[in-house]
mmCIF file with all atom_site columns, C-alpha atoms in Angstrom:
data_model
loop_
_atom_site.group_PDB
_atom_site.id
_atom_site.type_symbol
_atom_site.label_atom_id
_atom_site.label_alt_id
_atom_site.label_comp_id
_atom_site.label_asym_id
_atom_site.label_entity_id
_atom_site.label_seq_id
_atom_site.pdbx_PDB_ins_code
_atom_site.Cartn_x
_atom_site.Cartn_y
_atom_site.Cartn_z
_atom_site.occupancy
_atom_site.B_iso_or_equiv
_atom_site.pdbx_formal_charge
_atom_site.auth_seq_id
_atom_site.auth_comp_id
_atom_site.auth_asym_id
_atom_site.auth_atom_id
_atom_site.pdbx_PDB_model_num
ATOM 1   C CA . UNK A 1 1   ? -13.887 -6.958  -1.093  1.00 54.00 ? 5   UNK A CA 1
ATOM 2   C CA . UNK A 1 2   ? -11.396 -6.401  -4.285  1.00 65.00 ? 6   UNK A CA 1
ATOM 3   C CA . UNK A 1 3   ? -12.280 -7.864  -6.933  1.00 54.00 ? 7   UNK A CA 1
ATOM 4   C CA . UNK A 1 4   ? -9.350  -9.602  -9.827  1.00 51.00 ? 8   UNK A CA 1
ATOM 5   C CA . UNK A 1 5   ? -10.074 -7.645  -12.890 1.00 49.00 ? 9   UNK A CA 1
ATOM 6   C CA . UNK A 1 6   ? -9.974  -10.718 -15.149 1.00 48.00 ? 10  UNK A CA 1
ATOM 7   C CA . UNK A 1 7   ? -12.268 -13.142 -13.199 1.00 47.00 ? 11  UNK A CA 1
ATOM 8   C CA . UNK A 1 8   ? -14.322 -11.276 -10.968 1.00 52.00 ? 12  UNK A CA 1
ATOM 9   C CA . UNK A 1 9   ? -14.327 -13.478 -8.277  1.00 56.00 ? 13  UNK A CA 1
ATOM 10  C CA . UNK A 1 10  ? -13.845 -11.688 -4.943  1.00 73.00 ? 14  UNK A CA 1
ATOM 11  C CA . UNK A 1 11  ? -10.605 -12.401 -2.925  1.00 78.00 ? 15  UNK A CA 1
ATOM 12  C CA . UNK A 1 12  ? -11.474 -11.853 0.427   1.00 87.00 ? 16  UNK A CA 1
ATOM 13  C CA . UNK A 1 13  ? -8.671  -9.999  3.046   1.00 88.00 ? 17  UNK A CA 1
ATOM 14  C CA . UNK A 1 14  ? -7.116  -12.623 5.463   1.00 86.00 ? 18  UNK A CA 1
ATOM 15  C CA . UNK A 1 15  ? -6.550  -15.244 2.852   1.00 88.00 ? 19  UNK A CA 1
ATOM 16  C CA . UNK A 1 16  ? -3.517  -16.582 1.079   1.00 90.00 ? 20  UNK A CA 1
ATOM 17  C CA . UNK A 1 17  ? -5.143  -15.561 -2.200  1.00 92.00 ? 21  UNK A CA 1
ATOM 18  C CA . UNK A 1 18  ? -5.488  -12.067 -1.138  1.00 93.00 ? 22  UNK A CA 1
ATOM 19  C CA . UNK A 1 19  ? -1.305  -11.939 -0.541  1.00 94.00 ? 23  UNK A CA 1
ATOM 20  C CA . UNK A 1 20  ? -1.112  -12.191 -4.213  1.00 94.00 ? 24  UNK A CA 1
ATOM 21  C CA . UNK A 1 21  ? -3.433  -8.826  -4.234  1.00 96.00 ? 25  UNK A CA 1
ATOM 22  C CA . UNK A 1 22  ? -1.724  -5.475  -5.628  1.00 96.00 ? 26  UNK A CA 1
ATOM 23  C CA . UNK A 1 23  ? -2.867  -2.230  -5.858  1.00 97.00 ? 27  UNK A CA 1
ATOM 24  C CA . UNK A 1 24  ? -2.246  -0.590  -9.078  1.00 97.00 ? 28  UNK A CA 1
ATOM 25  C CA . UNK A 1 25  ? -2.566  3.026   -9.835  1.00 97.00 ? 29  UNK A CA 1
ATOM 26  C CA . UNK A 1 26  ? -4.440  4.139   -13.021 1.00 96.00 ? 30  UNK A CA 1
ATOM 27  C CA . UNK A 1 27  ? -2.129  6.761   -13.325 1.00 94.00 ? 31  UNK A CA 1
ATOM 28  C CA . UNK A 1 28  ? 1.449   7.799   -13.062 1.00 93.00 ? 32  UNK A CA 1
ATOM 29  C CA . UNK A 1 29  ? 2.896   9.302   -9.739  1.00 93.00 ? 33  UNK A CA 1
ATOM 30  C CA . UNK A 1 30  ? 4.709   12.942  -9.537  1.00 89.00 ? 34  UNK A CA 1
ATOM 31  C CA . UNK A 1 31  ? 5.291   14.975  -6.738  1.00 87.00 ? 35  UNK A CA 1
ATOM 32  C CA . UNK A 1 32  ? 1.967   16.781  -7.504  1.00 89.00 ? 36  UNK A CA 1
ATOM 33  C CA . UNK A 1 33  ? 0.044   13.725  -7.963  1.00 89.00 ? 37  UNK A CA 1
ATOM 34  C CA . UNK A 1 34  ? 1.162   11.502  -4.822  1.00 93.00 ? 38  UNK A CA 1
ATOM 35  C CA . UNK A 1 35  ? -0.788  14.687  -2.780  1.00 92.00 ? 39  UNK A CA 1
ATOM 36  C CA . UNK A 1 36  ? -4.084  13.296  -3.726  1.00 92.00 ? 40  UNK A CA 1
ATOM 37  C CA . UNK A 1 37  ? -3.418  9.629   -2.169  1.00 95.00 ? 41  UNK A CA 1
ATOM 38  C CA . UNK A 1 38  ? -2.797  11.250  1.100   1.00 93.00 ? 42  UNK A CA 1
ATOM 39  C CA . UNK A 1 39  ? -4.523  9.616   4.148   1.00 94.00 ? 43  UNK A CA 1
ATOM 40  C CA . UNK A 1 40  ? -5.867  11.101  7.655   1.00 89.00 ? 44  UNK A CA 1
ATOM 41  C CA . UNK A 1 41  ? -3.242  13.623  7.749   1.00 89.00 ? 45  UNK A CA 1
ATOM 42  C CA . UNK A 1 42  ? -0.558  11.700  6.814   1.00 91.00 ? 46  UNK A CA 1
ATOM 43  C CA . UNK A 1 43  ? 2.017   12.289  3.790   1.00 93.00 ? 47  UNK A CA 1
ATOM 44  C CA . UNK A 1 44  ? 4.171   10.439  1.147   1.00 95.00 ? 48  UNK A CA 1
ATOM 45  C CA . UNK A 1 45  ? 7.712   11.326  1.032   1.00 92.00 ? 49  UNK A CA 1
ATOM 46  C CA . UNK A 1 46  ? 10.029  10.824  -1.956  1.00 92.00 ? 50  UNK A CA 1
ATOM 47  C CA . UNK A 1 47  ? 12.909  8.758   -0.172  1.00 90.00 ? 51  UNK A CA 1
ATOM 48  C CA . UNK A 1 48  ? 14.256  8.313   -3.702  1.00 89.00 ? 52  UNK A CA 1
ATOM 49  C CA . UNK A 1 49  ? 14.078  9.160   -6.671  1.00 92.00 ? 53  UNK A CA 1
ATOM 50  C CA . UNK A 1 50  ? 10.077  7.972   -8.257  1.00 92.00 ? 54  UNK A CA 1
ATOM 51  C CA . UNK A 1 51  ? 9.662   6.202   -4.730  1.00 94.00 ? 55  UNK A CA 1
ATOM 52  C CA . UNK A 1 52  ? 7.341   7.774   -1.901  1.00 95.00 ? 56  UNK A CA 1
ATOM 53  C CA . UNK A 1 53  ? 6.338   6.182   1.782   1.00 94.00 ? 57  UNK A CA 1
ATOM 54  C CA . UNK A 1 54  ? 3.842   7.134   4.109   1.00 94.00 ? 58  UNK A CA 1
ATOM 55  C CA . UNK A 1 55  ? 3.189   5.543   7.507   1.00 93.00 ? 59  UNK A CA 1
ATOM 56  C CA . UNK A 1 56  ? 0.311   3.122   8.043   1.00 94.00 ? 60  UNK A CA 1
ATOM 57  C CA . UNK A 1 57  ? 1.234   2.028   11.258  1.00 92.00 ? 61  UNK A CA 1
ATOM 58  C CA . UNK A 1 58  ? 3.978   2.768   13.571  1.00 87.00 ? 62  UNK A CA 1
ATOM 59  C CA . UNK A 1 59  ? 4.166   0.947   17.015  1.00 83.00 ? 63  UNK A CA 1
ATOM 60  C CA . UNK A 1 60  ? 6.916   -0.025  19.133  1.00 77.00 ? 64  UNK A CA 1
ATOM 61  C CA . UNK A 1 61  ? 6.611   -3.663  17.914  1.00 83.00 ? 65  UNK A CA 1
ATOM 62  C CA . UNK A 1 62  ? 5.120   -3.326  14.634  1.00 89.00 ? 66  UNK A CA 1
ATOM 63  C CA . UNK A 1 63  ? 5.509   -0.529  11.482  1.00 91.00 ? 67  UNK A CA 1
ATOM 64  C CA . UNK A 1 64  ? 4.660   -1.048  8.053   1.00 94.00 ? 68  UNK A CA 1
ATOM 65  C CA . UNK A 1 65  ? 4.437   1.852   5.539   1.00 94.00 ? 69  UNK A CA 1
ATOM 66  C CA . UNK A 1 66  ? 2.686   2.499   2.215   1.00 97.00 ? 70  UNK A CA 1
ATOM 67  C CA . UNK A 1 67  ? 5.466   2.271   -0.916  1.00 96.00 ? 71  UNK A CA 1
ATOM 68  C CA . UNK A 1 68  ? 4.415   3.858   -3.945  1.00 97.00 ? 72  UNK A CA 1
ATOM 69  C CA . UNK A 1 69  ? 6.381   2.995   -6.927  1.00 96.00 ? 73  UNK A CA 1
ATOM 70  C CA . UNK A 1 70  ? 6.689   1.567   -10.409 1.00 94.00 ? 74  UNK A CA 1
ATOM 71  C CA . UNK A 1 71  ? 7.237   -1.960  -8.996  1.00 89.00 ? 75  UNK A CA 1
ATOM 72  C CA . UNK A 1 72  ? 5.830   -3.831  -11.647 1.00 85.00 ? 76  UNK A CA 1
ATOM 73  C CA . UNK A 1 73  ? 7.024   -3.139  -15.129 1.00 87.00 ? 77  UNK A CA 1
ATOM 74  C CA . UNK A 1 74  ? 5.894   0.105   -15.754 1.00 91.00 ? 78  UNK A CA 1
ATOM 75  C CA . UNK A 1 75  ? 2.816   0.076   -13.525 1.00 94.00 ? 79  UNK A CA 1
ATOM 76  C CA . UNK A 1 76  ? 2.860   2.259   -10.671 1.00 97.00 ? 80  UNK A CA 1
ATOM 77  C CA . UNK A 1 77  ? 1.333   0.048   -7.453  1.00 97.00 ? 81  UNK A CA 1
ATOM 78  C CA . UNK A 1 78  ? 0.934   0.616   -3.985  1.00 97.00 ? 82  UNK A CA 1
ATOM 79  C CA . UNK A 1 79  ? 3.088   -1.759  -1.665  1.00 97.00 ? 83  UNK A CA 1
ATOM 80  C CA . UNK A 1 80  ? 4.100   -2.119  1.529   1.00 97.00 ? 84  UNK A CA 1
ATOM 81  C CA . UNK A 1 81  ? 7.052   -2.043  3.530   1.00 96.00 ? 85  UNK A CA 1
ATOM 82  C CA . UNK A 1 82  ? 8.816   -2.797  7.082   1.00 93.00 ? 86  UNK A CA 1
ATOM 83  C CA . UNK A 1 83  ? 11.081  -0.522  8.055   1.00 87.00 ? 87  UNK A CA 1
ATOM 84  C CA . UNK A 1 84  ? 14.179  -0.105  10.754  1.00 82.00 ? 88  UNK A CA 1
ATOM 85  C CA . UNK A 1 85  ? 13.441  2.329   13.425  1.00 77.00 ? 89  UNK A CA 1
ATOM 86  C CA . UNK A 1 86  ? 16.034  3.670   15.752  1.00 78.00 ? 90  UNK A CA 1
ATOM 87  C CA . UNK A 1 87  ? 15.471  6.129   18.560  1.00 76.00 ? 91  UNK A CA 1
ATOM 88  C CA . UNK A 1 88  ? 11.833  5.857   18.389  1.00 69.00 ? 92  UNK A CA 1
ATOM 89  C CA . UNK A 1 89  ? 11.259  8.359   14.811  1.00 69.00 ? 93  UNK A CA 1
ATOM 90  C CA . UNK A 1 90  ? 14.139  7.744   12.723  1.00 73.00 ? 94  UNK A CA 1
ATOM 91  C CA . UNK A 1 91  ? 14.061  5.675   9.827   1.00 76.00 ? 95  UNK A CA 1
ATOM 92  C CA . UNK A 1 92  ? 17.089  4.337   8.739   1.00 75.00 ? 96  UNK A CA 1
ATOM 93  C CA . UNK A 1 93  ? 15.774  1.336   6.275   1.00 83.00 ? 97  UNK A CA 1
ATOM 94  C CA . UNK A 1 94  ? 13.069  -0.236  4.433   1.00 88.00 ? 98  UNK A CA 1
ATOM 95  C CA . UNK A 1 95  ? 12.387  -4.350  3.865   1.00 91.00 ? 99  UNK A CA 1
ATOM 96  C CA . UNK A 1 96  ? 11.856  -5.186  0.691   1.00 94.00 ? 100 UNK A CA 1
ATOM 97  C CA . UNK A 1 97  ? 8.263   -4.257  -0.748  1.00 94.00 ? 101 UNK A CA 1
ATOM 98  C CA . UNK A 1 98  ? 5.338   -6.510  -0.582  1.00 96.00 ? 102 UNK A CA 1
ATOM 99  C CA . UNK A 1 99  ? 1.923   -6.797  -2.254  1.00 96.00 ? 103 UNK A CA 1
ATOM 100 C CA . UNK A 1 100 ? -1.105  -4.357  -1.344  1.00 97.00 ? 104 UNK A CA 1
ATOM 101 C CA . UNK A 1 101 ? -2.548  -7.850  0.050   1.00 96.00 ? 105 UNK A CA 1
ATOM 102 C CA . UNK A 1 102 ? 0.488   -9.372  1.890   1.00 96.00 ? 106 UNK A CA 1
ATOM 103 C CA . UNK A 1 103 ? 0.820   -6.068  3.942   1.00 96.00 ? 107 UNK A CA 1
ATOM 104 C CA . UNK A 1 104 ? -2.863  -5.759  4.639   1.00 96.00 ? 108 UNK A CA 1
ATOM 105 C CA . UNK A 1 105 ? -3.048  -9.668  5.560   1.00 96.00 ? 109 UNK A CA 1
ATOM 106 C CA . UNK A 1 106 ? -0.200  -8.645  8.090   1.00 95.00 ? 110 UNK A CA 1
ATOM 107 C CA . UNK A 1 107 ? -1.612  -5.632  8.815   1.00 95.00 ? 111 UNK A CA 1
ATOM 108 C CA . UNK A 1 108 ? -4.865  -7.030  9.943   1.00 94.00 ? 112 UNK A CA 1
ATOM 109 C CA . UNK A 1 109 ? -3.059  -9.661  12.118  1.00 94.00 ? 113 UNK A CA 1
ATOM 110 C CA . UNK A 1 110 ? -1.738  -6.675  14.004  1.00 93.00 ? 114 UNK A CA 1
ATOM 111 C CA . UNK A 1 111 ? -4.141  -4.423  14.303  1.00 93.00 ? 115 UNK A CA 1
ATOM 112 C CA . UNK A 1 112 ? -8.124  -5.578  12.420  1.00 94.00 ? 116 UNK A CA 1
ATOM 113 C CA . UNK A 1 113 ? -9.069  -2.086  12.770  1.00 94.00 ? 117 UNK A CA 1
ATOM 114 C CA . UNK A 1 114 ? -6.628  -0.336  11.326  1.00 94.00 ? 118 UNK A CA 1
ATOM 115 C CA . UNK A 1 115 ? -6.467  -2.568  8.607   1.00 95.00 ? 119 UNK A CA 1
ATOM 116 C CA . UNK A 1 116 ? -10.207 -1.691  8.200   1.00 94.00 ? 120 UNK A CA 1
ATOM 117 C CA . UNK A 1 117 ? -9.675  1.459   7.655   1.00 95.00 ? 121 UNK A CA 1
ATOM 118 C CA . UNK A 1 118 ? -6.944  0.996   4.980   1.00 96.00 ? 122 UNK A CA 1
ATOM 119 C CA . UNK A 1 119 ? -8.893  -1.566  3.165   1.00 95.00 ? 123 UNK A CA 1
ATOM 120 C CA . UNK A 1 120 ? -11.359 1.230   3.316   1.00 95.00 ? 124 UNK A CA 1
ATOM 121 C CA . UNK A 1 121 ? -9.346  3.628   1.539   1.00 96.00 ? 125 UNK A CA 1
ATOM 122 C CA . UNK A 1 122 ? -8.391  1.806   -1.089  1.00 96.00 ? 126 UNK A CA 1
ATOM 123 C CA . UNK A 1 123 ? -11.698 1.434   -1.734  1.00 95.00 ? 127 UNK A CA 1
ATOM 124 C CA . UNK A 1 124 ? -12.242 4.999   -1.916  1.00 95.00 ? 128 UNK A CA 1
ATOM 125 C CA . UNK A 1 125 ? -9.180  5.041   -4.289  1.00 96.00 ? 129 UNK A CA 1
ATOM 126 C CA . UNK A 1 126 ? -11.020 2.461   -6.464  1.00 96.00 ? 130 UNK A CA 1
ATOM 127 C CA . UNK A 1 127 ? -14.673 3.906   -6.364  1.00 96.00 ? 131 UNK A CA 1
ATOM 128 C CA . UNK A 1 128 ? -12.423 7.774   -7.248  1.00 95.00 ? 132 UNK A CA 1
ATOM 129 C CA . UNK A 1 129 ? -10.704 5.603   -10.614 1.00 95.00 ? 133 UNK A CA 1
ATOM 130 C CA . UNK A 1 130 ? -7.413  6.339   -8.873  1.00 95.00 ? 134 UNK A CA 1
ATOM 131 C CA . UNK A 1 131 ? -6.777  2.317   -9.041  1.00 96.00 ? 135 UNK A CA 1
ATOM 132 C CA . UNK A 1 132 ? -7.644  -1.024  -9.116  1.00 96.00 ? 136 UNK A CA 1
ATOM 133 C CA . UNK A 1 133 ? -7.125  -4.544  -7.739  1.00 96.00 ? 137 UNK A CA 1
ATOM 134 C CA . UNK A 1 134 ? -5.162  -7.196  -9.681  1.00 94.00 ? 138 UNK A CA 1
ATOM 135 C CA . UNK A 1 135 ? -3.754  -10.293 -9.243  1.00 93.00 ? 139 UNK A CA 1
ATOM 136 C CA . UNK A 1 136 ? -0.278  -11.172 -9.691  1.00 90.00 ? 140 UNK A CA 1
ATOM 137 C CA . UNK A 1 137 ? 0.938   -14.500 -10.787 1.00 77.00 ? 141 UNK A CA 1
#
């Protein structure tokens, strides 16, 4: 369970608390760097310029991909985002980003196992000092 760096009290997925949940990288993103954050085969593109998505699930009535970015300040985080898909594979548009644990809350809604195994990672992330949990205001 993440932990908020400046209480240490344990927000636990699935609650309203844990929407206000980011991600937050320990270290800038590059082209070079966004390789290592890579999951099961899966990799980040640059769709502009300093932001890079991923897919963490795509079905026919629910997608939501990983957004890597400086979305807060200068802090790079890991987000999430809804996107438009036409003709099955083409993405044509992205919703507006939302915290590490909004997307998880509505991934696990979805699909409990795959948000498992994302909550998973980012605890690999964290135990690898690639990032950490905060809490936003």
């Amino acid at each position: 369970m993440p932990e908020t760096d400046n209480t240490r009290l344990e927000v636990t997925p699935g609650t309203t608390e844990f929407d206000k949940m980011v991600f937050k990288l320990l270290e800038p993103v590059n082209k070079t760097e966004i390789k290592s954050l890579e999951l099961n085969g899966e990799h980040f593109n640059e769709v502009q310029n300093g932001v890079f998505v991923m897919p963490a699930i795509m079905d026919s009535d629910f997608n939501l991909f990983f957004l890597v970015s400086q979305l807060i300040g200068n802090d790079w985080i890991i987000a999430f985002s809804e996107a438009t898909i036409e003709n099955q594979i083409d993405v044509t548009d992205f919703s507006e980003p939302m915290t590490t644990g909004e997307g998880l809350n509505q991934l696990g809604a979805e699909s409990p196992i795959v948000a498992n195994q994302i909550l998973d990672y980012f605890s690999n992330l964290a135990a690898n000092g690639k990032g950490e949990w905060k809490m936003i205001k």
